C-alpha positions as semicolon CSV with decimal commas, in nm:
position;residue;x (nm);y (nm);z (nm)
1;M;12,188;9,940;7,994
2;G;12,033;10,225;7,798
3;N;12,101;10,591;7,863
4;P;11,958;10,687;8,203
5;I;11,912;11,053;8,080
6;K;11,622;11,154;7,856
7;I;11,475;11,501;7,891
8;Q;11,286;11,590;7,559
9;S;11,036;11,819;7,715
10;E;10,938;12,016;8,020
11;I;10,610;11,835;8,053
12;G;10,660;11,465;7,980
13;K;10,553;11,246;8,270
14;L;10,840;11,285;8,518
15;K;10,992;10,940;8,583
16;T;11,324;11,018;8,770
17;V;11,450;11,322;8,952
18;V;11,751;11,417;9,162
19;L;11,703;11,602;9,492
20;R;11,910;11,725;9,782
21;R;11,733;11,706;10,127
22;P;11,848;12,017;10,313
23;G;12,107;11,928;10,580
24;L;12,333;12,082;10,840
25;E;12,461;12,344;10,578
26;I;12,139;12,526;10,671
27;E;12,240;12,532;11,028
28;N;12,573;12,693;10,938
29;L;12,411;13,007;10,799
30;T;12,468;13,319;11,008
31;P;12,369;13,674;10,946
32;D;12,735;13,774;10,871
33;Y;12,747;13,538;10,581
34;L;12,401;13,548;10,429
35;G;12,498;13,769;10,136
36;E;12,801;13,574;10,057
37;L;12,610;13,247;10,056
38;L;12,313;13,403;9,856
39;F;12,044;13,394;10,122
40;E;11,830;13,667;10,269
41;E;11,702;13,460;10,561
42;I;11,799;13,162;10,781
43;P;11,549;12,868;10,737
44;Y;11,455;12,655;11,035
45;L;11,628;12,316;10,960
46;H;11,371;12,081;11,112
47;K;11,082;12,252;10,935
48;I;11,260;12,286;10,602
49;Q;11,343;11,913;10,611
50;E;10,984;11,832;10,694
51;E;10,865;12,043;10,400
52;H;11,122;11,881;10,174
53;D;11,022;11,534;10,275
54;Y;10,661;11,621;10,196
55;F;10,778;11,737;9,839
56;A;10,968;11,405;9,785
57;D;10,677;11,210;9,895
58;A;10,436;11,398;9,676
59;L;10,668;11,320;9,385
60;R;10,668;10,954;9,469
61;Q;10,285;10,946;9,488
62;Q;10,289;11,072;9,132
63;G;10,507;10,771;9,023
64;T;10,838;10,962;9,019
65;E;11,155;10,786;9,122
66;V;11,340;11,019;9,375
67;L;11,711;10,998;9,388
68;Y;11,937;11,192;9,634
69;V;12,257;11,357;9,514
70;D;12,455;11,273;9,832
71;E;12,349;10,900;9,808
72;L;12,441;10,878;9,439
73;L;12,778;11,029;9,493
74;A;12,852;10,798;9,785
75;E;12,761;10,502;9,560
76;A;12,985;10,646;9,283
77;L;13,308;10,688;9,484
78;T;13,374;10,322;9,536
79;T;13,757;10,348;9,568
80;D;13,999;10,551;9,770
81;V;14,142;10,697;9,459
82;M;13,795;10,824;9,352
83;K;13,725;10,956;9,693
84;E;14,051;11,148;9,708
85;E;14,002;11,282;9,355
86;F;13,665;11,421;9,452
87;L;13,801;11,571;9,769
88;T;14,086;11,732;9,596
89;A;13,862;11,882;9,334
90;I;13,620;12,025;9,596
91;L;13,895;12,177;9,810
92;K;14,057;12,335;9,495
93;Q;13,732;12,517;9,447
94;S;13,728;12,643;9,806
95;N;13,947;12,938;9,700
96;F;14,140;13,039;10,020
97;L;14,274;12,697;10,127
98;Y;14,645;12,640;10,052
99;G;14,964;12,500;10,172
100;Y;14,961;12,358;10,534
101;T;14,596;12,438;10,591
102;L;14,487;12,260;10,275
103;D;14,687;11,953;10,371
104;K;14,541;11,938;10,717
105;V;14,179;11,989;10,607
106;K;14,227;11,713;10,350
107;E;14,370;11,490;10,611
108;Y;14,079;11,563;10,835
109;L;13,812;11,494;10,571
110;I;13,963;11,187;10,408
111;E;13,930;10,990;10,726
112;F;13,550;11,016;10,725
113;P;13,349;10,720;10,571
114;T;13,259;10,832;10,216
115;R;12,894;10,929;10,284
116;D;12,992;11,127;10,604
117;M;13,270;11,300;10,406
118;I;13,027;11,414;10,137
119;N;12,780;11,546;10,397
120;K;13,050;11,720;10,592
121;I;13,173;11,894;10,275
122;M;12,814;12,000;10,204
123;S;12,755;12,131;10,559
124;G;13,106;12,305;10,589
125;V;13,413;12,259;10,801
126;R;13,431;12,481;11,098
127;K;13,762;12,603;11,227
128;D;13,688;12,499;11,577
129;E;13,665;12,142;11,454
130;L;14,044;12,141;11,394
131;I;14,191;12,305;11,694
132;N;14,538;12,171;11,613
133;I;14,530;12,374;11,286
134;T;14,414;12,702;11,432
135;M;14,689;12,694;11,682
136;Q;14,963;12,724;11,429
137;K;15,115;13,070;11,452
138;S;15,135;13,119;11,086
139;L;14,763;13,062;11,060
140;L;14,634;13,287;11,336
141;P;14,531;13,583;11,109
142;L;14,341;13,321;10,898
143;A;14,182;13,170;11,195
144;M;14,058;13,505;11,332
145;H;13,889;13,611;11,010
146;R;13,613;13,358;10,933
147;P;13,456;13,063;11,115
148;F;13,504;12,804;10,833
149;Y;13,781;12,631;10,647
150;V;13,527;12,495;10,401
151;S;13,217;12,715;10,354
152;P;12,875;12,546;10,381
153;M;12,670;12,487;10,062
154;P;12,308;12,587;10,155
155;N;12,198;12,630;9,800
156;L;12,253;12,258;9,722
157;Y;11,878;12,184;9,769
158;F;11,824;12,377;9,441
159;T;11,955;12,086;9,236
160;R;11,823;12,239;8,910
161;D;12,102;12,500;8,884
162;P;12,445;12,309;8,897
163;S;12,338;12,076;8,610
164;A;12,068;12,030;8,360
165;C;11,965;11,761;8,117
166;I;11,889;11,824;7,754
167;G;11,797;11,528;7,540
168;D;12,026;11,239;7,626
169;G;12,310;11,479;7,756
170;I;12,389;11,705;8,031
171;V;12,522;12,048;8,116
172;F;12,757;12,091;8,407
173;S;12,693;12,456;8,489
174;K;12,948;12,724;8,519
175;M;12,793;12,897;8,828
176;K;12,802;13,275;8,822
177;E;12,858;13,315;9,200
178;S;13,168;13,178;9,359
179;A;12,966;13,045;9,658
180;R;12,796;12,790;9,427
181;R;13,086;12,691;9,188
182;R;13,166;12,370;9,380
183;E;12,812;12,235;9,323
184;S;12,858;12,124;8,971
185;L;13,119;11,887;9,081
186;F;12,864;11,648;9,249
187;M;12,679;11,555;8,925
188;K;13,009;11,554;8,735
189;F;13,152;11,277;8,963
190;I;12,811;11,091;8,958
191;V;12,807;11,087;8,576
192;D;13,173;10,982;8,555
193;Y;13,174;10,713;8,818
194;H;12,827;10,590;8,914
195;E;12,718;10,254;8,759
196;K;12,388;10,407;8,640
197;F;12,567;10,657;8,423
198;K;12,937;10,579;8,347
199;T;12,880;10,313;8,080
200;A;12,620;10,531;7,894
201;N;12,880;10,775;7,748
202;V;12,651;11,062;7,841
203;P;12,717;11,364;7,599
204;V;12,828;11,670;7,784
205;W;12,692;11,990;7,612
206;V;12,882;12,227;7,851
207;D;13,159;12,149;8,097
208;G;13,138;12,440;8,332
209;L;13,420;12,309;8,532
210;T;13,659;12,414;8,248
211;Y;13,442;12,664;8,058
212;P;13,486;13,045;8,137
213;F;13,145;13,181;8,075
214;S;12,853;13,142;8,321
215;I;12,551;12,925;8,245
216;E;12,300;12,782;8,506
217;G;12,038;12,514;8,486
218;G;11,752;12,742;8,604
219;D;11,782;12,916;8,277
220;I;11,738;12,612;8,054
221;L;11,395;12,493;7,958
222;V;11,345;12,201;7,718
223;L;11,026;12,296;7,540
224;S;11,017;12,012;7,296
225;K;11,234;11,749;7,123
226;E;11,340;12,025;6,884
227;V;11,348;12,341;7,092
228;V;11,536;12,459;7,397
229;A;11,474;12,790;7,566
230;I;11,754;12,962;7,761
231;G;11,741;13,270;7,965
232;I;11,984;13,568;7,905
233;S;11,982;13,647;8,275
234;Q;12,173;13,771;8,570
235;R;12,334;13,415;8,582
236;T;12,365;13,302;8,219
237;S;12,573;13,486;7,959
238;V;12,524;13,536;7,584
239;A;12,861;13,373;7,515
240;A;12,756;13,059;7,695
241;I;12,424;13,042;7,493
242;E;12,609;13,073;7,167
243;H;12,853;12,800;7,283
244;I;12,586;12,548;7,384
245;S;12,389;12,621;7,064
246;K;12,684;12,533;6,856
247;N;12,747;12,217;7,058
248;L;12,387;12,105;7,029
249;F;12,363;12,162;6,659
250;A;12,692;11,996;6,582
251;N;12,664;11,688;6,807
252;Q;12,306;11,570;6,789
253;S;12,017;11,581;6,540
254;E;11,699;11,641;6,724
255;I;11,727;11,990;6,865
256;K;11,699;12,234;6,584
257;K;11,639;12,566;6,758
258;V;11,743;12,757;7,073
259;L;11,508;13,037;7,187
260;A;11,714;13,286;7,396
261;V;11,496;13,503;7,609
262;D;11,641;13,828;7,746
263;I;11,496;13,870;8,096
264;P;11,571;14,159;8,337
265;K;11,894;14,123;8,527
266;S;11,805;14,124;8,887
267;R;11,803;13,901;9,203
268;A;11,418;13,869;9,186
269;F;11,433;13,752;8,823
270;M;11,745;13,550;8,887
271;H;11,669;13,272;8,617
272;L;11,428;13,216;8,335
273;D;11,239;12,966;8,542
274;T;11,173;13,216;8,805
275;V;10,964;13,421;8,560
276;F;10,854;13,172;8,293
277;T;10,775;12,800;8,300
278;M;10,589;12,545;8,084
279;L;10,261;12,393;8,222
280;D;10,117;12,209;7,920
281;R;10,162;12,171;7,549
282;D;10,020;12,517;7,496
283;K;10,030;12,689;7,840
284;F;10,293;12,878;8,016
285;S;10,319;13,063;8,347
286;I;10,477;13,411;8,311
287;H;10,552;13,698;8,540
288;P;10,398;14,002;8,363
289;R;10,686;14,229;8,497
290;I;10,940;14,084;8,247
291;L;10,731;14,245;7,964
292;D;10,778;14,607;7,873
293;R;10,493;14,860;7,867
294;H;10,403;14,733;7,516
295;G;10,377;14,374;7,643
296;E;10,701;14,283;7,464
297;I;11,028;14,115;7,547
298;D;11,343;14,055;7,334
299;S;11,404;13,698;7,236
300;Y;11,630;13,550;6,969
301;T;11,569;13,231;6,772
302;I;11,902;13,059;6,711
303;E;11,944;12,800;6,440
304;A;12,239;12,643;6,258
305;A;12,331;12,840;5,943
306;D;12,586;12,657;5,736
307;S;12,841;12,381;5,768
308;D;13,104;12,623;5,911
309;S;12,947;12,632;6,254
310;R;12,787;12,978;6,211
311;L;12,452;13,057;6,371
312;R;12,148;13,211;6,222
313;I;11,982;13,445;6,476
314;T;11,636;13,596;6,441
315;H;11,527;13,886;6,668
316;N;11,187;13,865;6,816
317;K;10,978;14,117;7,034
318;D;10,657;13,927;7,067
319;I;10,719;13,626;7,292
320;L;10,376;13,465;7,194
321;M;10,460;13,478;6,833
322;A;10,811;13,343;6,896
323;L;10,677;13,051;7,089
324;K;10,408;12,973;6,833
325;S;10,669;12,979;6,566
326;V;10,934;12,747;6,734
327;L;10,667;12,513;6,867
328;R;10,451;12,518;6,553
329;L;10,132;12,589;6,739
330;T;9,843;12,809;6,645
331;T;9,751;12,915;7,000
332;I;9,943;12,954;7,323
333;E;9,808;13,078;7,656
334;L;10,037;13,286;7,886
335;I;9,893;13,267;8,245
336;P;10,018;13,558;8,449
337;C;10,155;13,514;8,790
338;G;9,926;13,660;9,063
339;G;9,677;13,719;8,787
340;G;9,874;14,020;8,680
341;D;9,769;14,216;8,987
342;A;9,998;14,505;9,079
343;I;10,053;14,364;9,435
344;A;9,985;13,986;9,408
345;A;10,200;13,937;9,104
346;P;10,532;14,059;9,240
347;R;10,462;13,912;9,587
348;E;10,390;13,568;9,457
349;Q;10,675;13,580;9,208
350;W;10,912;13,657;9,494
351;S;10,796;13,329;9,652
352;D;10,827;13,155;9,320
353;G;10,463;13,160;9,190
354;T;10,593;13,105;8,833
355;N;10,847;12,838;8,933
356;T;10,620;12,538;8,854
357;L;10,742;12,189;8,828
358;A;10,551;11,994;8,552
359;L;10,486;11,619;8,643
360;A;10,291;11,547;8,331
361;P;10,115;11,763;8,069
362;G;9,882;11,993;8,250
363;V;9,985;11,864;8,599
364;V;10,217;12,089;8,798
365;M;10,370;12,114;9,150
366;T;10,368;12,456;9,329
367;Y;10,411;12,620;9,658
368;D;10,082;12,645;9,857
369;R;10,156;13,017;9,960
370;N;10,095;13,126;9,597
371;Y;9,719;13,091;9,626
372;V;9,628;13,363;9,376
373;T;9,836;13,209;9,103
374;N;9,731;12,854;9,185
375;K;9,362;12,942;9,180
376;L;9,418;13,098;8,833
377;L;9,602;12,791;8,707
378;R;9,319;12,566;8,813
379;Q;9,060;12,801;8,640
380;R;9,268;12,764;8,320
381;G;9,247;12,381;8,335
382;V;9,578;12,295;8,507
383;E;9,588;12,043;8,774
384;V;9,791;12,193;9,073
385;I;9,955;11,986;9,348
386;E;10,052;12,220;9,636
387;I;10,346;12,166;9,874
388;P;10,415;12,353;10,206
389;S;10,660;12,629;10,163
390;S;10,713;12,857;10,476
391;E;11,079;12,749;10,504
392;L;11,164;12,606;10,162
393;S;11,071;12,945;10,007
394;R;11,331;13,133;10,210
395;G;11,602;13,027;9,982
396;R;11,429;13,198;9,686
397;G;11,354;12,892;9,475
398;G;11,050;12,686;9,408
399;P;10,956;12,320;9,309
400;R;11,135;12,348;8,968
401;C;11,444;12,494;9,134
402;M;11,458;12,206;9,389
403;S;11,450;11,928;9,124
404;M;11,685;11,808;8,857
405;P;11,483;11,578;8,624
406;I;11,688;11,310;8,444
407;F;11,411;11,113;8,278
408;R;11,083;11,208;8,132
409;E;10,842;11,003;7,914
410;D;10,770;11,122;7,565
411;V;10,484;11,359;7,508
412;S;10,234;11,193;7,276
């Protein structure tokens, strides 16, 4: 069997994608823990599932194979040893569990059938599920503090961030926020143990489970066979970009350049793909507020220098010129979110107007609520497939955030 991973562009026809249908983890959000779990609002579970199912069906109608992360992992953990290894790794990342409590939570979870255990871990383990633990005198202070032994993972439906494919390899992200650090383990165990992946010897460009500096998939855009763009953002560090650049240049031959784009560090501009995405060979969506008053933004073209693993870095201020240079194009069109309007642009960017998912060159999926941006994209020759978004958008991520492509066709 050949390598099941091939991502050599942002726009090649999307053949296979990994999703997570929102589950009971959404129901375990409460106002007291919204900030900790990186949400501003509480989505309505029934409606968000309905919208996500529409999203998945729309992908299938375009010829895309849809895989679900929980199903893949359940298929991967075929032995009790694998199941316990995964559970141990997840609980180790749950921070405050230790000693007697850790043992009892592990005993509780290991008894579930594998698929049920995975979904229970995703949704969270409440303390009132294990009354015999909370009655222990030594644990009473812990029991009074928070409602969970294992916190829910409501961000899991944004499968783009915990891992990202580049070429025939993968990045297991080092998530910036502790609430999300467990998420990278899901694809790690799938790649290690699932029949679809384990015999392919998938290259790992960054193993965030052991690496100290943060990098997240939403900041990684594969612009072509030769060029990867990575955001220097609130969630991805300069050190990680240098690390992945060296790994790519040393361990494969196709990618020649990394374009690091220094975006504003804010919750609204969380990742590069929340302000900048590729629509076609020569078309990009951009949020105009990442540019300064001169229409400029700092970017850095990174290339291999010599045989001693050094990097050659060129500073750019003009993003158009930088893109033309690395992609070897004479013209590139930047289409502004909300048409660049002072009100529509920030409003639609907040609900992910620039977070487009390309299904093929010039064919993208967007949220229906961003009607100003969608109209402009159509006027500029882009085919736009809209999906409902009243609840999906509450998590602050769009169609690109909700999808982890693992296979795209070549761009001719």
